[in-house]
Tab-separated table of C-alpha atoms in Angstrom:
chain	number	residue	atom	x	y	z
W	1	UNK	CA	91.399	66.327	115.766
W	2	UNK	CA	93.846	67.066	118.610
W	3	UNK	CA	96.411	64.777	117.018
W	4	UNK	CA	96.696	67.133	114.043
W	5	UNK	CA	98.423	69.758	116.262
W	6	UNK	CA	98.370	73.513	115.703
W	7	UNK	CA	98.242	74.875	112.156
W	8	UNK	CA	101.431	76.747	111.380
W	9	UNK	CA	100.857	80.152	109.805
W	10	UNK	CA	103.740	79.649	107.408
W	11	UNK	CA	102.038	76.557	105.957
W	12	UNK	CA	98.715	78.299	105.218
W	13	UNK	CA	98.022	79.265	101.621
W	14	UNK	CA	99.316	82.725	100.756
W	15	UNK	CA	96.449	85.285	100.789
W	16	UNK	CA	95.918	87.074	97.496
W	17	UNK	CA	95.949	90.877	97.626
W	18	UNK	CA	93.739	92.838	95.261
W	19	UNK	CA	96.144	95.178	93.360
W	20	UNK	CA	93.443	97.865	93.190
W	21	UNK	CA	92.903	97.695	96.954
W	22	UNK	CA	96.663	98.009	97.573
W	23	UNK	CA	96.911	100.990	95.194
W	24	UNK	CA	93.885	102.620	96.850
W	25	UNK	CA	95.328	102.095	100.377
W	26	UNK	CA	98.647	103.560	99.279
W	27	UNK	CA	96.930	106.592	97.740
W	28	UNK	CA	94.806	107.100	100.869
W	29	UNK	CA	97.832	106.797	103.195
W	30	UNK	CA	99.841	109.207	101.031
W	31	UNK	CA	97.039	111.758	101.309
W	32	UNK	CA	96.230	111.317	105.007
W	33	UNK	CA	99.761	110.853	106.367
W	34	UNK	CA	101.491	113.138	103.880
W	35	UNK	CA	105.246	112.593	103.487
W	36	UNK	CA	105.433	110.037	106.332
W	37	UNK	CA	107.374	106.852	105.659
W	38	UNK	CA	105.920	104.416	108.246
W	39	UNK	CA	102.310	104.175	106.923
W	40	UNK	CA	103.576	103.372	103.414
W	41	UNK	CA	106.016	100.808	104.864
W	42	UNK	CA	103.062	99.048	106.560
W	43	UNK	CA	101.270	98.751	103.213
W	44	UNK	CA	104.501	97.548	101.541
W	45	UNK	CA	104.853	94.829	104.209
W	46	UNK	CA	101.260	93.632	103.728
W	47	UNK	CA	101.698	93.599	99.961
W	48	UNK	CA	104.966	91.626	100.324
W	49	UNK	CA	103.104	89.015	102.422
W	50	UNK	CA	100.712	88.426	99.532
W	51	UNK	CA	103.401	88.146	96.876
W	52	UNK	CA	106.385	86.448	98.483
W	53	UNK	CA	106.990	83.100	100.148
W	54	UNK	CA	106.643	83.219	103.955
W	55	UNK	CA	110.385	83.455	104.757
W	56	UNK	CA	110.951	86.084	102.050
W	57	UNK	CA	107.936	88.064	103.288
W	58	UNK	CA	109.376	88.080	106.821
W	59	UNK	CA	112.741	89.215	105.497
W	60	UNK	CA	111.120	92.084	103.578
W	61	UNK	CA	109.137	93.110	106.662
W	62	UNK	CA	112.347	93.106	108.714
W	63	UNK	CA	114.067	95.366	106.152
W	64	UNK	CA	111.154	97.817	106.171
W	65	UNK	CA	111.086	97.813	109.988
W	66	UNK	CA	114.840	98.493	110.193
W	67	UNK	CA	114.529	101.365	107.708
W	68	UNK	CA	111.731	102.961	109.760
W	69	UNK	CA	113.413	102.336	113.113
W	70	UNK	CA	116.720	103.927	112.138
W	71	UNK	CA	115.261	106.610	109.843
W	72	UNK	CA	115.132	110.341	110.664
W	73	UNK	CA	111.336	110.330	111.104
W	74	UNK	CA	111.531	107.755	113.887
W	75	UNK	CA	114.127	109.823	115.770
W	76	UNK	CA	111.975	112.951	115.410
W	77	UNK	CA	108.782	111.231	116.608
W	78	UNK	CA	110.607	109.706	119.604
W	79	UNK	CA	111.841	113.244	120.412
W	80	UNK	CA	108.234	114.538	120.267
W	81	UNK	CA	107.040	111.677	122.506
W	82	UNK	CA	109.532	112.512	125.270
W	83	UNK	CA	109.282	116.300	124.754
W	84	UNK	CA	105.531	116.150	125.499
W	85	UNK	CA	106.221	114.399	128.798
W	86	UNK	CA	108.939	116.894	129.713
W	87	UNK	CA	106.540	119.878	129.477
W	88	UNK	CA	105.151	119.350	132.978
W	89	UNK	CA	108.593	119.571	134.628
W	90	UNK	CA	108.869	123.184	135.774
W	91	UNK	CA	111.728	124.300	138.041
W	92	UNK	CA	110.347	125.809	141.248
W	93	UNK	CA	107.031	123.977	140.951
W	94	UNK	CA	107.540	120.742	142.828
W	95	UNK	CA	105.194	117.769	142.618
W	96	UNK	CA	104.127	118.138	146.252
W	97	UNK	CA	103.230	121.848	145.895
W	98	UNK	CA	99.730	122.339	147.346
W	99	UNK	CA	97.301	124.127	145.030
W	100	UNK	CA	93.552	124.353	144.534
W	101	UNK	CA	92.333	122.577	141.398
W	102	UNK	CA	89.802	124.459	139.247
W	103	UNK	CA	86.232	123.258	139.880
W	104	UNK	CA	84.255	126.048	138.211
W	105	UNK	CA	85.003	128.613	135.510
W	106	UNK	CA	83.729	131.828	133.959
W	107	UNK	CA	84.539	133.199	130.507
W	108	UNK	CA	84.103	136.881	129.662
W	109	UNK	CA	83.555	137.444	125.946
W	110	UNK	CA	81.084	135.409	123.900
W	111	UNK	CA	82.798	135.716	120.502
W	112	UNK	CA	84.404	132.826	118.606
W	113	UNK	CA	87.247	132.519	121.097
W	114	UNK	CA	85.086	132.728	124.211
W	115	UNK	CA	82.701	130.092	122.844
W	116	UNK	CA	85.551	127.721	122.079
W	117	UNK	CA	87.042	128.195	125.576
W	118	UNK	CA	83.653	127.595	127.232
W	119	UNK	CA	83.368	124.337	125.251
W	120	UNK	CA	86.827	123.297	126.501
W	121	UNK	CA	85.609	123.577	130.105
W	122	UNK	CA	82.276	121.841	129.452
W	123	UNK	CA	84.022	119.020	127.552
W	124	UNK	CA	86.174	118.451	130.660
W	125	UNK	CA	83.117	118.342	132.935
W	126	UNK	CA	83.783	121.772	134.499
W	127	UNK	CA	80.735	124.074	134.931
W	128	UNK	CA	81.261	127.397	133.150
W	129	UNK	CA	79.496	130.751	132.835
W	130	UNK	CA	79.862	132.472	129.438
W	131	UNK	CA	79.103	136.155	129.641
W	132	UNK	CA	78.984	139.190	127.390
W	133	UNK	CA	77.651	142.738	127.623
W	134	UNK	CA	74.081	141.606	126.867
W	135	UNK	CA	71.984	138.532	127.593
W	136	UNK	CA	71.281	138.269	123.850
W	137	UNK	CA	75.011	137.945	122.997
W	138	UNK	CA	75.469	135.209	125.630
W	139	UNK	CA	72.314	133.380	124.480
W	140	UNK	CA	73.509	133.559	120.851
W	141	UNK	CA	76.837	132.073	121.975
W	142	UNK	CA	75.043	129.168	123.664
W	143	UNK	CA	72.993	128.572	120.499
W	144	UNK	CA	76.194	128.534	118.416
W	145	UNK	CA	77.835	126.083	120.868
W	146	UNK	CA	74.743	123.845	120.602
W	147	UNK	CA	75.034	123.860	116.781
W	148	UNK	CA	78.740	122.940	117.003
W	149	UNK	CA	77.923	120.017	119.307
W	150	UNK	CA	75.064	118.851	117.076
W	151	UNK	CA	77.446	118.875	114.092
W	152	UNK	CA	79.696	116.611	116.223
W	153	UNK	CA	76.774	114.196	116.695
W	154	UNK	CA	76.149	114.123	112.914
W	155	UNK	CA	79.828	113.287	112.361
W	156	UNK	CA	79.617	110.493	114.948
W	157	UNK	CA	82.089	112.211	117.298
W	158	UNK	CA	79.646	112.402	120.234
W	159	UNK	CA	76.214	111.181	121.283
W	160	UNK	CA	73.066	113.271	121.951
W	161	UNK	CA	73.536	112.358	125.650
W	162	UNK	CA	77.061	113.896	125.546
W	163	UNK	CA	75.597	117.096	124.103
W	164	UNK	CA	72.932	117.287	126.801
W	165	UNK	CA	75.503	116.727	129.543
W	166	UNK	CA	77.866	119.384	128.192
W	167	UNK	CA	75.216	122.013	127.490
W	168	UNK	CA	73.921	121.570	131.056
W	169	UNK	CA	77.349	122.740	132.294
W	170	UNK	CA	77.290	126.024	130.319
W	171	UNK	CA	75.364	128.970	131.749
W	172	UNK	CA	74.945	132.104	129.621
W	173	UNK	CA	74.731	135.479	131.336
W	174	UNK	CA	75.160	139.215	131.011
W	175	UNK	CA	77.821	141.326	132.683
W	176	UNK	CA	79.680	139.593	135.543
W	177	UNK	CA	76.791	137.735	137.196
W	178	UNK	CA	78.084	134.639	138.984
W	179	UNK	CA	81.744	135.530	138.407
W	180	UNK	CA	82.222	135.831	142.166
W	181	UNK	CA	81.837	132.031	142.474
W	182	UNK	CA	84.308	130.927	139.780
W	183	UNK	CA	87.699	129.374	140.598
W	184	UNK	CA	89.072	130.738	137.323
W	185	UNK	CA	87.957	133.636	135.154
W	186	UNK	CA	89.181	133.702	131.549
W	187	UNK	CA	88.986	137.005	129.692
W	188	UNK	CA	88.444	136.592	125.942
W	189	UNK	CA	87.577	140.114	124.775
W	190	UNK	CA	88.964	142.191	121.877
W	191	UNK	CA	92.774	142.101	121.532
W	192	UNK	CA	93.434	145.641	122.764
W	193	UNK	CA	95.483	146.488	125.855
W	194	UNK	CA	93.274	149.311	127.126
W	195	UNK	CA	90.135	147.185	126.744
W	196	UNK	CA	91.735	144.298	128.610
W	197	UNK	CA	92.974	146.596	131.401
W	198	UNK	CA	89.452	147.970	131.847
W	199	UNK	CA	88.035	144.424	132.021
W	200	UNK	CA	90.638	143.276	134.570
W	201	UNK	CA	89.877	146.249	136.809
W	202	UNK	CA	86.228	145.071	136.828
W	203	UNK	CA	87.175	141.417	137.384
W	204	UNK	CA	89.411	142.374	140.308
W	205	UNK	CA	86.404	143.927	142.004
W	206	UNK	CA	84.200	140.866	141.509
W	207	UNK	CA	86.294	137.652	141.594
W	208	UNK	CA	86.609	135.826	144.909
W	209	UNK	CA	89.890	135.675	146.815
W	210	UNK	CA	92.089	132.881	145.453
W	211	UNK	CA	90.473	132.865	141.987
W	212	UNK	CA	92.820	132.740	139.000
W	213	UNK	CA	92.412	135.675	136.610
W	214	UNK	CA	93.561	134.617	133.138
W	215	UNK	CA	93.859	136.599	129.931
W	216	UNK	CA	93.556	134.889	126.564
W	217	UNK	CA	95.782	137.476	124.877
W	218	UNK	CA	97.928	136.171	122.034
W	219	UNK	CA	100.571	138.916	122.120
W	220	UNK	CA	99.923	141.549	124.802
W	221	UNK	CA	101.872	142.218	128.018
W	222	UNK	CA	100.449	140.039	130.814
W	223	UNK	CA	102.275	142.134	133.473
W	224	UNK	CA	100.658	145.361	132.207
W	225	UNK	CA	97.245	143.676	132.458
W	226	UNK	CA	98.008	142.245	135.917
W	227	UNK	CA	99.216	145.652	137.174
W	228	UNK	CA	95.693	147.168	137.113
W	229	UNK	CA	94.539	144.602	139.707
W	230	UNK	CA	95.265	144.462	143.405
W	231	UNK	CA	96.350	140.825	143.015
W	232	UNK	CA	98.908	140.477	140.176
W	233	UNK	CA	100.138	137.219	141.765
W	234	UNK	CA	96.803	135.582	140.780
W	235	UNK	CA	97.030	136.672	137.112
W	236	UNK	CA	98.429	134.580	134.235
W	237	UNK	CA	98.001	134.208	130.502
W	238	UNK	CA	96.072	131.276	129.027
W	239	UNK	CA	96.601	131.602	125.290
W	240	UNK	CA	94.183	129.218	123.604
W	241	UNK	CA	94.567	128.677	119.867
W	242	UNK	CA	91.630	128.999	117.505
W	243	UNK	CA	89.374	127.054	117.260
W	244	UNK	CA	89.920	126.601	121.016
W	245	UNK	CA	87.809	123.446	121.393
W	246	UNK	CA	89.852	121.682	118.682
W	247	UNK	CA	93.431	122.990	118.811
W	248	UNK	CA	95.589	121.103	121.304
W	249	UNK	CA	98.093	123.814	122.165
W	250	UNK	CA	97.730	126.036	125.243
W	251	UNK	CA	100.458	128.576	126.081
W	252	UNK	CA	100.422	129.245	129.832
W	253	UNK	CA	102.090	132.611	130.375
W	254	UNK	CA	103.819	133.341	133.671
W	255	UNK	CA	103.809	136.990	134.695
W	256	UNK	CA	106.480	138.604	136.842
W	257	UNK	CA	104.318	138.240	139.976
W	258	UNK	CA	102.436	134.988	139.204
W	259	UNK	CA	102.494	132.590	142.184
W	260	UNK	CA	103.854	129.056	141.692
W	261	UNK	CA	100.487	127.688	142.933
W	262	UNK	CA	98.695	129.514	140.091
W	263	UNK	CA	101.090	128.027	137.544
W	264	UNK	CA	100.679	124.540	139.018
W	265	UNK	CA	96.879	124.871	138.956
W	266	UNK	CA	96.941	126.186	135.362
W	267	UNK	CA	99.205	123.338	134.184
W	268	UNK	CA	96.961	120.760	135.871
W	269	UNK	CA	93.916	122.418	134.281
W	270	UNK	CA	95.596	122.211	130.860
W	271	UNK	CA	95.927	118.463	131.370
W	272	UNK	CA	92.231	118.109	132.272
W	273	UNK	CA	91.259	120.148	129.214
W	274	UNK	CA	93.313	117.599	127.195
W	275	UNK	CA	95.649	120.343	125.986
W	276	UNK	CA	99.377	120.289	125.348
W	277	UNK	CA	100.207	122.986	127.919
W	278	UNK	CA	103.505	124.841	127.416
W	279	UNK	CA	104.913	127.333	129.916
W	280	UNK	CA	105.925	130.626	128.272
W	281	UNK	CA	107.538	133.783	129.574
W	282	UNK	CA	105.891	137.181	129.230
W	283	UNK	CA	107.300	138.700	126.038
W	284	UNK	CA	105.594	140.079	122.942
W	285	UNK	CA	103.888	137.161	121.167
W	286	UNK	CA	105.119	134.701	123.845
W	287	UNK	CA	106.644	131.690	122.010
W	288	UNK	CA	104.465	130.825	119.010
W	289	UNK	CA	103.427	134.204	117.628
W	290	UNK	CA	106.781	135.787	118.420
W	291	UNK	CA	108.514	133.191	116.223
W	292	UNK	CA	105.839	133.244	113.539
W	293	UNK	CA	106.391	136.943	112.731
W	294	UNK	CA	110.023	136.638	111.446
W	295	UNK	CA	109.205	133.264	109.792
W	296	UNK	CA	106.437	134.874	107.798
W	297	UNK	CA	108.517	137.990	107.102
W	298	UNK	CA	111.220	135.745	105.569
W	299	UNK	CA	108.549	134.226	103.294
W	300	UNK	CA	107.365	137.686	102.183
W	301	UNK	CA	110.971	138.810	101.507
W	302	UNK	CA	111.374	135.798	99.170
W	303	UNK	CA	108.278	137.031	97.281
W	304	UNK	CA	109.641	140.597	97.103
W	305	UNK	CA	112.907	139.254	95.640
W	306	UNK	CA	111.329	137.209	92.846
W	307	UNK	CA	109.503	134.111	94.137
W	308	UNK	CA	105.747	133.854	93.564
W	309	UNK	CA	103.538	133.634	96.685
W	310	UNK	CA	102.279	130.273	95.414
W	311	UNK	CA	105.844	128.919	95.030
W	312	UNK	CA	106.718	129.973	98.597
W	313	UNK	CA	103.671	128.229	100.064
W	314	UNK	CA	104.215	125.128	97.914
W	315	UNK	CA	107.858	124.889	99.012
W	316	UNK	CA	106.873	124.862	102.687
W	317	UNK	CA	103.856	122.538	102.379
W	318	UNK	CA	106.014	120.281	100.189
W	319	UNK	CA	108.515	120.190	103.067
W	320	UNK	CA	105.759	119.179	105.491
W	321	UNK	CA	104.100	122.302	106.931
W	322	UNK	CA	100.301	121.979	107.135
W	323	UNK	CA	99.830	125.357	105.422
W	324	UNK	CA	102.148	127.865	103.770
W	325	UNK	CA	102.900	131.153	105.617
W	326	UNK	CA	101.444	133.373	102.894
W	327	UNK	CA	98.164	131.417	102.905
W	328	UNK	CA	98.054	131.559	106.738
W	329	UNK	CA	98.009	135.365	106.450
W	330	UNK	CA	94.979	135.274	104.175
W	331	UNK	CA	93.225	132.885	106.548
W	332	UNK	CA	93.918	134.994	109.685
W	333	UNK	CA	93.446	138.369	107.980
W	334	UNK	CA	96.594	140.163	106.867
W	335	UNK	CA	95.482	143.381	108.585
W	336	UNK	CA	95.557	141.513	111.939
W	337	UNK	CA	99.001	140.044	111.224
W	338	UNK	CA	100.227	143.520	110.253
W	339	UNK	CA	99.403	144.770	113.782
W	340	UNK	CA	101.430	141.872	115.231
W	341	UNK	CA	104.292	142.643	112.836
W	342	UNK	CA	104.390	146.354	113.688
W	343	UNK	CA	104.226	145.641	117.419
W	344	UNK	CA	107.148	143.229	116.983
W	345	UNK	CA	109.145	146.079	115.406
W	346	UNK	CA	109.400	144.489	111.946
W	347	UNK	CA	109.638	146.774	108.930
W	348	UNK	CA	107.206	147.536	106.121
W	349	UNK	CA	106.658	144.834	103.485
W	350	UNK	CA	104.746	144.637	100.206
W	351	UNK	CA	101.863	143.251	102.254
W	352	UNK	CA	101.086	146.822	103.390
W	353	UNK	CA	100.234	147.623	99.746
W	354	UNK	CA	97.723	144.763	99.658
W	355	UNK	CA	96.086	146.111	102.820
W	356	UNK	CA	95.911	149.615	101.278
W	357	UNK	CA	93.928	148.076	98.401
W	358	UNK	CA	91.493	146.417	100.814
W	359	UNK	CA	92.852	142.943	100.054
W	360	UNK	CA	92.709	141.603	103.620
W	361	UNK	CA	92.499	137.866	102.874
W	362	UNK	CA	89.735	135.292	102.782
W	363	UNK	CA	87.265	137.539	104.619
W	364	UNK	CA	87.289	140.086	101.750
W	365	UNK	CA	87.448	137.446	98.990
W	366	UNK	CA	90.981	138.484	98.058
W	367	UNK	CA	94.334	138.887	99.766
W	368	UNK	CA	97.552	137.323	98.499
W	369	UNK	CA	95.230	134.945	96.635
W	370	UNK	CA	91.761	135.140	95.093
W	371	UNK	CA	88.870	133.308	96.754
W	372	UNK	CA	86.284	133.082	94.003
W	373	UNK	CA	84.983	129.719	95.181
W	374	UNK	CA	84.613	129.963	98.966
W	375	UNK	CA	87.859	128.990	100.696
W	376	UNK	CA	89.767	127.718	97.670
W	377	UNK	CA	92.853	129.887	97.117
W	378	UNK	CA	93.838	130.732	93.537
W	379	UNK	CA	96.912	132.671	92.364
W	380	UNK	CA	96.154	136.245	91.281
W	381	UNK	CA	98.101	137.922	88.474
W	382	UNK	CA	97.217	141.352	89.947
W	383	UNK	CA	99.214	140.519	93.082
W	384	UNK	CA	102.186	139.364	91.016
W	385	UNK	CA	102.130	142.711	89.121
W	386	UNK	CA	101.794	144.704	92.353
W	387	UNK	CA	104.763	142.883	93.942
W	388	UNK	CA	107.008	143.424	90.915
W	389	UNK	CA	106.116	147.120	90.780
W	390	UNK	CA	106.866	147.435	94.508
W	391	UNK	CA	110.253	145.757	94.018
W	392	UNK	CA	111.068	147.918	90.988
W	393	UNK	CA	110.233	151.179	92.805
W	394	UNK	CA	112.498	150.190	95.718
W	395	UNK	CA	115.325	148.777	93.627
W	396	UNK	CA	114.970	145.272	95.130
W	397	UNK	CA	117.091	142.909	92.968
W	398	UNK	CA	115.102	140.007	91.477
W	399	UNK	CA	116.250	136.379	91.334
W	400	UNK	CA	114.858	132.874	91.112
W	401	UNK	CA	114.540	130.615	94.163
W	402	UNK	CA	114.619	126.845	94.489
W	403	UNK	CA	112.171	125.222	96.931
W	404	UNK	CA	115.131	124.281	99.133
W	405	UNK	CA	116.308	127.910	99.362
W	406	UNK	CA	112.828	129.103	100.361
W	407	UNK	CA	112.557	126.432	103.067
W	408	UNK	CA	116.074	127.164	104.392
W	409	UNK	CA	115.373	130.882	104.667
W	410	UNK	CA	112.013	130.542	106.399
W	411	UNK	CA	112.899	127.705	108.798
W	412	UNK	CA	116.218	129.399	109.661
W	413	UNK	CA	114.311	132.589	110.601
W	414	UNK	CA	111.981	130.497	112.773
W	415	UNK	CA	114.877	128.752	114.508
W	416	UNK	CA	116.860	131.988	115.006
W	417	UNK	CA	113.951	133.576	116.892
W	418	UNK	CA	113.593	130.376	118.903
W	419	UNK	CA	117.257	130.685	119.937
W	420	UNK	CA	116.614	134.247	121.166
W	421	UNK	CA	113.575	133.085	123.160
W	422	UNK	CA	115.709	130.389	124.816
W	423	UNK	CA	118.555	132.819	125.540
W	424	UNK	CA	116.089	135.209	127.218
W	425	UNK	CA	114.572	132.395	129.299
W	426	UNK	CA	111.126	132.876	127.722
W	427	UNK	CA	110.943	129.120	127.107
W	428	UNK	CA	112.319	126.506	129.507
W	429	UNK	CA	113.676	124.135	126.865
W	430	UNK	CA	114.235	123.920	123.102
W	431	UNK	CA	111.897	120.913	123.113
W	432	UNK	CA	109.094	123.098	124.611
W	433	UNK	CA	109.391	125.352	121.552
W	434	UNK	CA	109.149	122.265	119.327
W	435	UNK	CA	105.880	121.313	121.054
W	436	UNK	CA	104.415	124.780	120.445
W	437	UNK	CA	105.086	124.436	116.719
W	438	UNK	CA	104.056	120.790	116.340
W	439	UNK	CA	100.747	121.262	118.211
W	440	UNK	CA	99.852	124.839	117.326
W	441	UNK	CA	101.377	125.771	113.974
W	442	UNK	CA	101.148	122.711	111.733
W	443	UNK	CA	104.852	121.851	111.965
W	444	UNK	CA	105.320	118.179	110.955
W	445	UNK	CA	105.829	116.003	114.052
W	446	UNK	CA	107.985	113.670	111.966
W	447	UNK	CA	110.519	116.522	111.602
W	448	UNK	CA	110.601	116.949	115.394
W	449	UNK	CA	110.014	120.704	115.541
W	450	UNK	CA	111.955	123.818	114.466
W	451	UNK	CA	114.624	123.439	117.165
W	452	UNK	CA	115.155	119.683	116.713
W	453	UNK	CA	118.402	118.930	114.917
W	454	UNK	CA	117.917	115.155	114.549
């Protein structure tokens, strides 16, 4: 009846928590939100509510909240929150700058990268042509895109109607048919400067006036590519990360001649593609790959001086990185990373010996690790022997490393390169560098990024 008044929560019987369910939730949270304190604190608070009297339960919840609020992870995540919002502030590009938004796109290159980029446009509702040298290559790309979308339907991430809508926006083609209508053309061909220059000469002859010409290079000189066109001011870099339709990071590279309107349009496009768009200067490797080279070299030097590859990777994943630097090499192909390393002017490492033996990583079934069972990496005694022989022949002193020493060395190398990038003006802010690493390189957001000092 109304006379009874409201039921007070504190007077209700205490709910009983199933110990197995609590243990299972804790295990699941530990696995899914590895090394983060807040998810475990939530479970602790719920468990306290089932075990303690109401007032004591509230007190325990308050303690847990205070610990999270004033803990280092909270400070780092708040930094990430504001750093993401700061990305769009670019000196010289004012809010009222008039620019043409992208309404249609064309992608040249129907390989893995080109397909992913085409999906990015279609997912944002932007019609896109995907083209390659032959109609067959473009048709195969469309078929592969369709399979990717259908896998999304099976996983419950999209509906068949979504697939239909998106596929209707993608038009496969050969050569540069239709490229004269696109507001933006993205080149996604083989990572070779001469090839890209040849392509940009062709694009310059086809693209309409006022179209943005973007290269998806991950390391090459955007100015050298722009120089072969008669309109370098309309050229920029759009470095998508693989797989492009999943990875959130987009490095937008400003060339020496790039107009502010092009940068404004590219940044706005990044937003529509639901990317974390970071402005980068034109230097070898831009921000992310430039920093990754010395970080990974530091990891390899630890191995040469006595640490096992497995121990190096475990130290860094144990610290919070999504994947260890040695394992990343195997995943990418260590022959590809060697090219990046040589171009960055870094010296020979023991990795060159692995390449000489045809151990190129996952794609050859063996690299730093063995891949007997698909993608599962296993330590390989042959690599350990090869590394020790290499060190012995070169008189490299051997020692043991703690996990902390490995982490300090590698993260310090990462940060030191970041400092150089900032000093050269290749990144606007230290927090922009943090966003590159959090969103593109598996750096734990709850540590704030490589430049964040807490």
